[in-house]
Amino acid sequence: MTDTLDVIKQQIGDNPVLLYMKGSPNQPMCGFSAQTVQAVMSCGRRFAFVDILQNPDIRAELPKYANWPTFPQLWINGELVGGCDIVTDMHAKGQLQPLIEAAVPADEEE
Ligand SMILES: N[C@@H](CCC(=O)N[C@@H](CS)C(=O)NCC(=O)O)C(=O)O
Ligand code: FES
């Protein structure tokens, strides 16, 4: 349990933009994850992801740590932004792009 929490904290701390999702960006395994990853990808910056279907321990522990019951979860700069509803809404309002651009400056891209 403690180990899983350490892994989660490290992932969140190490990655300025991190998406916990079902499946992968190229092969999302749920419509909520598909919509969310599409919004994140459209912002054109590199981001990390964790497939929680491949990591049942994280699937079990993260909702408690995050105080957020479902997936996907988008974390930016160590803070939970939200799930599919919030992320797609922010994207529609033009609020997601500036947030991601600020977290991952273009000149840090490879
Ligand atoms: N309204 C939610 C939809 C996400 C959702 O309902 N996710 C469910 C089904 S994919 C979930 O993660 N359930 C817990 C689980 O599968 O571990 C959002 O905005 O993210
Ligand atoms: S896996 Fe069934 S709604 Fe996401």
GROMACS .gro file of C-alpha atoms in nm, residues 54-101:
model
   48
   54GLN     CA    1  -0.226  -0.228  -1.635
   55ASN     CA    2  -0.175  -0.099  -1.280
   56PRO     CA    3  -0.457  -0.226  -1.059
   57ASP     CA    4  -0.274  -0.114  -0.746
   58ILE     CA    5  -0.271   0.245  -0.869
   59ARG     CA    6  -0.632   0.212  -0.980
   60ALA     CA    7  -0.719   0.114  -0.625
   61GLU     CA    8  -0.507   0.368  -0.438
   62LEU     CA    9  -0.514   0.686  -0.647
   63PRO     CA   10  -0.884   0.767  -0.597
   64LYS     CA   11  -0.828   0.773  -0.220
   65TYR     CA   12  -0.517   0.988  -0.247
   66ALA     CA   13  -0.674   1.219  -0.501
   67ASN     CA   14  -1.010   1.229  -0.329
   68TRP     CA   15  -1.154   1.173  -0.676
   69PRO     CA   16  -1.337   0.849  -0.745
   70THR     CA   17  -1.297   0.793  -1.117
   71PHE     CA   18  -1.067   0.786  -1.420
   72PRO     CA   19  -0.940   0.958  -1.620
   73GLN     CA   20  -0.754   1.201  -1.395
   74LEU     CA   21  -0.546   1.484  -1.537
   75TRP     CA   22  -0.273   1.618  -1.309
   76ILE     CA   23  -0.084   1.935  -1.395
   77ASN     CA   24   0.206   2.061  -1.185
   78GLY     CA   25   0.123   1.825  -0.904
   79GLU     CA   26  -0.243   1.920  -0.881
   80LEU     CA   27  -0.551   1.735  -0.989
   81VAL     CA   28  -0.724   1.931  -1.263
   82GLY     CA   29  -1.015   1.690  -1.301
   83GLY     CA   30  -1.169   1.414  -1.504
   84CYS     CA   31  -1.334   1.396  -1.845
   85ASP     CA   32  -1.612   1.647  -1.779
   86ILE     CA   33  -1.384   1.915  -1.639
   87VAL     CA   34  -1.103   1.866  -1.890
   88THR     CA   35  -1.326   1.865  -2.197
   89ASP     CA   36  -1.514   2.167  -2.065
   90MET     CA   37  -1.191   2.356  -2.004
   91HIS     CA   38  -1.075   2.259  -2.351
   92ALA     CA   39  -1.396   2.390  -2.507
   93LYS     CA   40  -1.351   2.720  -2.321
   94GLY     CA   41  -0.989   2.753  -2.433
   95GLN     CA   42  -0.860   2.714  -2.078
   96LEU     CA   43  -0.671   2.389  -2.116
   97GLN     CA   44  -0.417   2.497  -2.374
   98PRO     CA   45  -0.270   2.789  -2.173
   99LEU     CA   46  -0.250   2.571  -1.862
  100ILE     CA   47  -0.058   2.299  -2.044
  101GLU     CA   48   0.159   2.545  -2.232
   0.00000   0.00000   0.00000
